[in-house]
C-alpha positions as a printed NumPy array, in Angstrom:
array([[-55.249,  -7.538, -35.746],
       [-57.211,  -4.672, -34.224],
       [-55.504,  -2.298, -31.801],
       [-57.516,  -0.067, -29.469],
       [-56.333,   3.216, -27.963],
       [-57.696,   6.217, -26.146],
       [-56.104,   8.593, -28.658],
       [-54.534,   8.249, -32.092],
       [-52.226,  11.115, -33.06 ],
       [-51.532,  11.459, -36.788],
       [-48.097,  12.908, -37.56 ],
       [-44.916,  12.536, -35.491],
       [-43.342,  15.92 , -36.191],
       [-42.958,  18.376, -33.335],
       [-46.718,  19.013, -33.052],
       [-47.715,  15.351, -32.928],
       [-44.775,  14.175, -30.82 ],
       [-45.302,  16.883, -28.184],
       [-49.056,  16.425, -27.755],
       [-48.723,  12.62 , -27.829],
       [-46.123,  12.846, -25.061],
       [-48.404,  15.035, -22.949],
       [-51.385,  12.687, -23.407],
       [-49.4  ,   9.53 , -22.693],
       [-47.838,  11.182, -19.652],
       [-51.386,  11.851, -18.393],
       [-51.973,   8.089, -18.349],
       [-53.788,   7.696, -21.653],
       [-53.158,   4.861, -24.111],
       [-51.833,   6.692, -27.171],
       [-50.62 ,   5.643, -30.601],
       [-48.579,   7.984, -32.803],
       [-48.839,   7.287, -36.532],
       [-46.098,   8.561, -38.855],
       [-46.242,   8.063, -42.621],
       [-42.452,   8.193, -43.09 ],
       [-39.769,   5.782, -41.909],
       [-38.767,   8.194, -39.143],
       [-40.441,  11.041, -37.24 ],
       [-39.706,  14.62 , -38.241],
       [-38.684,  13.902, -41.827],
       [-40.5  ,  16.887, -43.313],
       [-40.879,  20.305, -41.648],
       [-39.491,  19.558, -38.177],
       [-36.302,  17.985, -39.484],
       [-35.632,  20.937, -41.803],
       [-36.182,  23.773, -39.348],
       [-33.561,  26.321, -38.311],
       [-35.621,  27.274, -35.31 ],
       [-35.019,  30.363, -33.238],
       [-36.908,  31.27 , -30.081],
       [-38.234,  34.714, -30.941],
       [-40.828,  36.105, -28.513],
       [-41.235,  39.187, -30.696],
       [-42.031,  37.18 , -33.84 ],
       [-45.431,  36.315, -35.315],
       [-49.12 ,  37.128, -34.65 ],
       [-50.252,  37.922, -31.107],
       [-51.354,  34.337, -30.223],
       [-47.972,  33.037, -31.406],
       [-46.077,  35.578, -29.322],
       [-48.127,  34.633, -26.24 ],
       [-47.523,  30.897, -26.75 ],
       [-43.82 ,  31.546, -27.32 ],
       [-43.485,  33.502, -24.091],
       [-45.398,  30.783, -22.25 ],
       [-42.972,  28.154, -23.617],
       [-39.841,  29.829, -22.258],
       [-39.748,  28.108, -18.867],
       [-39.929,  24.684, -20.499],
       [-36.962,  25.477, -22.73 ],
       [-34.959,  26.845, -19.816],
       [-35.881,  24.049, -17.369],
       [-37.185,  20.974, -19.215],
       [-38.376,  17.943, -17.212],
       [-35.641,  15.86 , -15.601],
       [-34.073,  13.535, -18.155],
       [-35.822,  15.197, -21.093],
       [-32.586,  16.033, -22.936],
       [-28.858,  15.404, -22.541],
       [-28.019,  19.   , -23.435],
       [-29.5  ,  22.459, -23.052],
       [-32.349,  23.295, -25.427],
       [-31.369,  26.982, -25.627],
       [-28.252,  28.897, -26.64 ],
       [-28.288,  32.72 , -26.872],
       [-28.898,  34.29 , -30.291],
       [-29.645,  37.961, -30.843],
       [-32.426,  38.681, -33.318],
       [-32.012,  41.741, -35.521],
       [-34.726,  42.936, -37.902],
       [-33.155,  45.44 , -40.301],
       [-35.04 ,  48.151, -42.168],
       [-34.115,  50.334, -45.11 ],
       [-35.187,  53.987, -45.086],
       [-38.409,  53.206, -46.959],
       [-39.245,  50.442, -44.442],
       [-39.38 ,  52.634, -41.322],
       [-43.165,  52.279, -41.036],
       [-42.793,  48.497, -40.841],
       [-40.097,  48.941, -38.199],
       [-42.284,  51.174, -36.023],
       [-45.268,  48.874, -36.373],
       [-43.307,  45.763, -35.396],
       [-41.726,  47.511, -32.419],
       [-45.158,  48.603, -31.18 ],
       [-46.509,  45.046, -31.476],
       [-43.454,  43.401, -29.895],
       [-42.92 ,  45.859, -27.053],
       [-44.701,  43.541, -24.596],
       [-41.684,  41.228, -24.812],
       [-39.684,  43.841, -22.891],
       [-36.422,  42.99 , -24.638],
       [-36.81 ,  45.229, -27.684],
       [-34.735,  48.239, -28.685],
       [-34.239,  50.259, -31.862],
       [-30.672,  50.823, -33.053],
       [-29.272,  53.025, -35.819],
       [-27.091,  52.038, -38.776],
       [-23.829,  52.469, -36.904],
       [-24.953,  50.209, -34.07 ],
       [-26.541,  47.578, -36.294],
       [-23.347,  47.26 , -38.322],
       [-21.371,  46.798, -35.113],
       [-23.841,  44.071, -34.134],
       [-23.486,  42.371, -37.509],
       [-20.475,  43.681, -39.473],
       [-21.624,  41.738, -42.534],
       [-24.441,  44.228, -43.195],
       [-23.49 ,  46.322, -46.211],
       [-22.771,  50.009, -45.514],
       [-25.682,  52.24 , -46.528],
       [-28.157,  49.347, -46.847],
       [-30.143,  49.609, -43.603],
       [-31.096,  52.787, -41.753],
       [-32.18 ,  51.179, -38.47 ],
       [-33.076,  47.87 , -36.852],
       [-35.095,  46.296, -34.102],
       [-32.877,  44.281, -31.777],
       [-34.426,  41.533, -29.642],
       [-32.104,  40.402, -26.854],
       [-34.401,  37.563, -25.759],
       [-33.66 ,  35.43 , -28.815],
       [-32.285,  31.897, -28.506],
       [-31.217,  29.141, -30.854],
       [-33.304,  26.024, -30.214],
       [-31.784,  22.549, -30.447],
       [-34.61 ,  21.185, -32.603],
       [-33.377,  17.606, -32.588],
       [-32.975,  17.53 , -28.806],
       [-36.459,  19.005, -28.34 ],
       [-38.111,  16.601, -30.77 ],
       [-36.269,  13.559, -29.432],
       [-37.061,  14.683, -25.897],
       [-40.788,  14.591, -26.58 ],
       [-40.479,  11.235, -28.363],
       [-38.522,   9.883, -25.398],
       [-41.144,  11.222, -23.001],
       [-43.817,   9.508, -25.111],
       [-41.971,   6.184, -25.089],
       [-41.312,   6.365, -21.33 ],
       [-45.068,   6.789, -20.794],
       [-45.735,   3.589, -22.807],
       [-46.854,   5.381, -25.962],
       [-46.674,   3.367, -29.192],
       [-45.044,   4.825, -32.314],
       [-45.943,   3.348, -35.712],
       [-43.787,   4.387, -38.675],
       [-44.555,   3.701, -42.345],
       [-48.127,   4.153, -41.159],
       [-49.718,   6.602, -43.589],
       [-53.422,   6.926, -42.828],
       [-55.469,   5.923, -45.865],
       [-59.026,   6.108, -44.462],
       [-60.928,   7.324, -41.391],
       [-64.449,   6.493, -40.327],
       [-66.551,   6.97 , -37.235],
       [-67.949,   3.694, -35.859],
       [-70.384,   3.99 , -32.975],
       [-68.395,   5.779, -30.229],
       [-64.896,   5.592, -31.69 ],
       [-62.76 ,   6.105, -34.778],
       [-61.421,   3.417, -37.098],
       [-58.206,   4.386, -38.867],
       [-56.917,   2.402, -41.817],
       [-53.178,   2.77 , -42.19 ],
       [-50.346,   1.115, -44.044],
       [-49.316,  -0.367, -40.689],
       [-52.742,  -1.863, -40.039],
       [-56.077,  -0.901, -38.531],
       [-56.274,   1.248, -35.412],
       [-59.274,   2.045, -33.191],
       [-59.29 ,   5.162, -31.008],
       [-61.769,   7.242, -29.048],
       [-60.205,  10.495, -30.227],
       [-58.155,  11.372, -33.32 ],
       [-55.63 ,  14.204, -33.102],
       [-54.811,  15.61 , -36.529],
       [-51.213,  16.833, -36.298],
       [-50.274,  15.886, -39.84 ],
       [-48.701,  19.192, -40.892],
       [-49.115,  20.015, -44.573],
       [-51.431,  17.018, -44.948],
       [-53.857,  18.142, -42.196],
       [-56.681,  19.318, -44.477],
       [-56.467,  16.044, -46.436],
       [-56.826,  14.086, -43.197],
       [-59.718,  16.371, -42.218],
       [-61.473,  15.598, -45.49 ],
       [-61.054,  11.844, -44.875],
       [-62.719,  12.294, -41.494],
       [-65.578,  14.41 , -42.84 ],
       [-64.444,  17.419, -40.819],
       [-64.612,  21.047, -41.867],
       [-61.854,  22.495, -44.033],
       [-59.599,  24.973, -42.247],
       [-58.214,  26.401, -45.502],
       [-54.686,  25.175, -44.83 ],
       [-52.072,  26.256, -47.394],
       [-48.646,  24.544, -47.389],
       [-45.904,  26.954, -48.47 ],
       [-42.395,  26.104, -49.572],
       [-39.5  ,  27.745, -47.709],
       [-35.976,  27.514, -49.19 ],
       [-32.666,  27.597, -47.331],
       [-28.984,  27.149, -48.144],
       [-25.587,  27.059, -46.447],
       [-22.631,  29.141, -47.604],
       [-19.105,  29.728, -46.314],
       [-18.408,  32.5  , -43.841],
       [-15.777,  34.944, -45.194],
       [-12.411,  34.172, -43.608],
       [-12.002,  37.679, -42.15 ],
       [-15.214,  37.355, -40.107],
       [-15.978,  35.295, -37.009],
       [-19.75 ,  35.206, -37.257],
       [-20.326,  32.747, -34.417],
       [-22.098,  35.271, -32.215],
       [-23.656,  37.439, -34.925],
       [-27.44 ,  37.777, -34.693],
       [-29.908,  36.135, -36.979],
       [-30.5  ,  39.089, -39.279],
       [-33.917,  39.355, -40.892],
       [-35.431,  41.842, -43.318],
       [-38.171,  43.759, -41.48 ],
       [-40.673,  42.718, -44.181],
       [-39.299,  39.161, -44.104],
       [-37.771,  39.13 , -47.569],
       [-34.646,  37.253, -46.415],
       [-32.661,  36.153, -43.384],
       [-29.088,  35.208, -42.553],
       [-28.091,  33.114, -39.536],
       [-24.724,  31.753, -38.337],
       [-24.878,  27.965, -38.284],
       [-22.011,  25.716, -37.151],
       [-19.289,  27.792, -38.801],
       [-21.355,  28.495, -41.903],
       [-24.039,  31.011, -42.827],
       [-27.588,  29.79 , -43.301],
       [-29.421,  31.992, -45.79 ],
       [-32.998,  32.086, -47.041],
       [-35.148,  34.273, -49.308],
       [-37.957,  33.694, -46.772],
       [-40.108,  32.473, -49.663],
       [-43.679,  31.343, -49.111],
       [-44.689,  29.607, -52.337],
       [-48.03 ,  27.755, -52.118],
       [-47.613,  24.079, -53.062],
       [-49.452,  20.811, -52.618],
       [-48.315,  18.648, -49.68 ],
       [-45.1  ,  16.974, -50.803],
       [-41.472,  16.2  , -50.072],
       [-40.407,  19.787, -50.787],
       [-37.236,  20.389, -52.801],
       [-35.458,  23.695, -53.502],
       [-36.051,  25.433, -56.818],
       [-33.092,  27.017, -58.633],
       [-35.011,  30.27 , -59.111],
       [-35.547,  30.572, -55.353],
       [-31.842,  29.978, -54.733],
       [-30.985,  32.69 , -57.278],
       [-33.423,  35.127, -55.627],
       [-31.893,  34.28 , -52.267],
       [-28.346,  34.998, -53.454],
       [-29.44 ,  38.299, -55.012],
       [-31.173,  39.526, -51.846],
       [-28.383,  38.417, -49.526],
       [-25.657,  40.024, -51.658],
       [-27.636,  43.276, -51.77 ],
       [-27.984,  43.427, -47.973],
       [-24.653,  41.968, -46.856],
       [-21.027,  42.463, -47.798],
       [-20.851,  39.022, -49.389],
       [-20.003,  37.61 , -52.789],
       [-21.461,  34.13 , -52.915],
       [-19.337,  31.931, -55.157],
       [-20.947,  28.606, -54.317],
       [-23.736,  26.971, -52.349],
       [-22.538,  24.229, -49.999],
       [-25.965,  22.684, -49.484],
       [-29.596,  23.602, -50.1  ],
       [-32.985,  22.314, -49.08 ],
       [-36.633,  23.246, -48.741],
       [-39.391,  22.565, -46.267],
       [-43.104,  23.207, -45.919],
       [-44.634,  25.762, -43.556],
       [-48.422,  25.478, -43.461],
       [-50.696,  28.412, -42.705],
       [-54.367,  29.311, -42.425],
       [-55.55 ,  32.805, -43.278],
       [-54.575,  34.604, -40.07 ],
       [-51.252,  32.699, -39.71 ],
       [-52.113,  31.458, -36.215],
       [-52.406,  27.725, -35.467],
       [-55.651,  25.797, -35.393],
       [-56.15 ,  23.935, -32.113],
       [-59.532,  22.61 , -31.053],
       [-62.193,  19.974, -31.614],
       [-64.029,  19.889, -34.903],
       [-67.5  ,  21.389, -34.824],
       [-68.55 ,  18.965, -37.547],
       [-67.442,  15.493, -36.421],
       [-67.167,  14.076, -32.929],
       [-63.832,  13.242, -31.344],
       [-61.665,  14.848, -34.034],
       [-59.119,  17.379, -32.765],
       [-57.269,  19.798, -35.028],
       [-53.628,  20.65 , -34.238],
       [-52.394,  22.252, -37.437],
       [-51.276,  25.421, -39.171],
       [-48.246,  26.18 , -36.987],
       [-46.47 ,  27.742, -39.963],
       [-42.915,  28.693, -39.064],
       [-43.69 ,  28.896, -35.352],
       [-44.239,  25.25 , -34.439],
       [-40.914,  24.629, -32.709],
       [-40.856,  27.727, -30.506],
       [-44.485,  27.308, -29.39 ],
       [-44.539,  23.512, -28.995],
       [-44.162,  23.291, -25.19 ],
       [-47.112,  25.572, -24.474],
       [-49.27 ,  24.614, -27.464],
       [-48.981,  20.891, -26.711],
       [-49.9  ,  21.525, -23.072],
       [-52.929,  23.56 , -24.157],
       [-53.995,  20.933, -26.703],
       [-53.653,  18.081, -24.207],
       [-55.74 ,  19.992, -21.671],
       [-58.501,  20.55 , -24.223],
       [-58.438,  16.924, -25.382],
       [-58.637,  15.72 , -21.773],
       [-61.486,  18.128, -20.985],
       [-59.43 ,  20.251, -18.596],
       [-59.047,  23.99 , -18.177],
       [-56.385,  25.739, -20.228],
       [-53.173,  26.059, -18.155],
       [-53.118,  29.351, -16.278],
       [-49.496,  30.121, -17.184],
       [-50.581,  30.292, -20.836],
       [-53.663,  32.408, -20.158],
       [-51.518,  34.756, -18.07 ],
       [-49.709,  35.769, -21.271],
       [-52.925,  37.307, -22.612],
       [-53.667,  34.207, -24.693],
       [-57.248,  33.341, -25.677],
       [-57.971,  29.718, -26.755],
       [-60.802,  31.015, -28.967],
       [-58.168,  32.641, -31.199],
       [-57.081,  29.154, -32.298],
       [-60.524,  27.542, -32.561],
       [-61.207,  25.757, -35.89 ],
       [-64.541,  27.541, -36.379],
       [-62.807,  30.924, -36.681],
       [-61.665,  29.778, -40.137],
       [-65.169,  29.01 , -41.373],
       [-67.033,  31.429, -43.689]])
């Protein structure tokens, strides 16, 4: 039985759910196709997201700043709880890393919430940092923990309220252009749509190949994380997320535990990522070197995929090679914190509207995300 839509969005993680919600809310007939039994199974469901306006390439920082108002004041009924809770962000630097510290501070200064603190102050901010390890740190007071589940479910609820249709177990197996529309073959049946939005995360280049679109050079990278106990003598509830200035590790309080990661970026094929024992061992070694911790056991561990193109900024725009095919991919580790603004931008472009002024006011240029920038 054929089903016809204005737009078919492939992938129901945060990227797909948010843009599908925006399009459906604009009155379009939208279907959201998810290959798993539930949305957000892969990257979105494994994210320990922090709102960090000082983090990432310039386009990411602009989109993050532009997303703040949505997080602070989401639409009425969007979520049953607040999407934000305060979380300091501290980027620590050893003596030999001072150049990296200065460079990051220069780049992030536009956020207006940045300060540099010395070893004494950084150890007061996070008493777990080992004495003599770090010489200084960048402290970002604008950081927030993001309730990822509430955000994701909020967009899915918004999509449903606007009469959007979600199909699970609907992996796309073929795409072809027929006259003035797309025909999508999926495990849930055949779908017809005027426009296809490729928000399929680590699988985005594979979907692009099916459609005959250009390659954007997307590389999925495995990121490992684990939970450990907090030492009994410490109440780490309000400690900052503490990150190596060159992103070699991070430590974040998480529901009475400590979430740790070696901040690994191992290129892999799209898959259901699982943690490797070597990465866990590297993580323990780096964390014990930087913090006054002796890790006796790992309570839980997991891995997820963060997908990047060369410049580590997302790809958002229509294909220059095939008609009616829109790329929304390559969010890397920034997809949660940028989703309100990026989905609004993407929906505007898909609907043929001007980019929202509140995004442009942050110094953002849509051309910086255009798919053709990745072409040779």
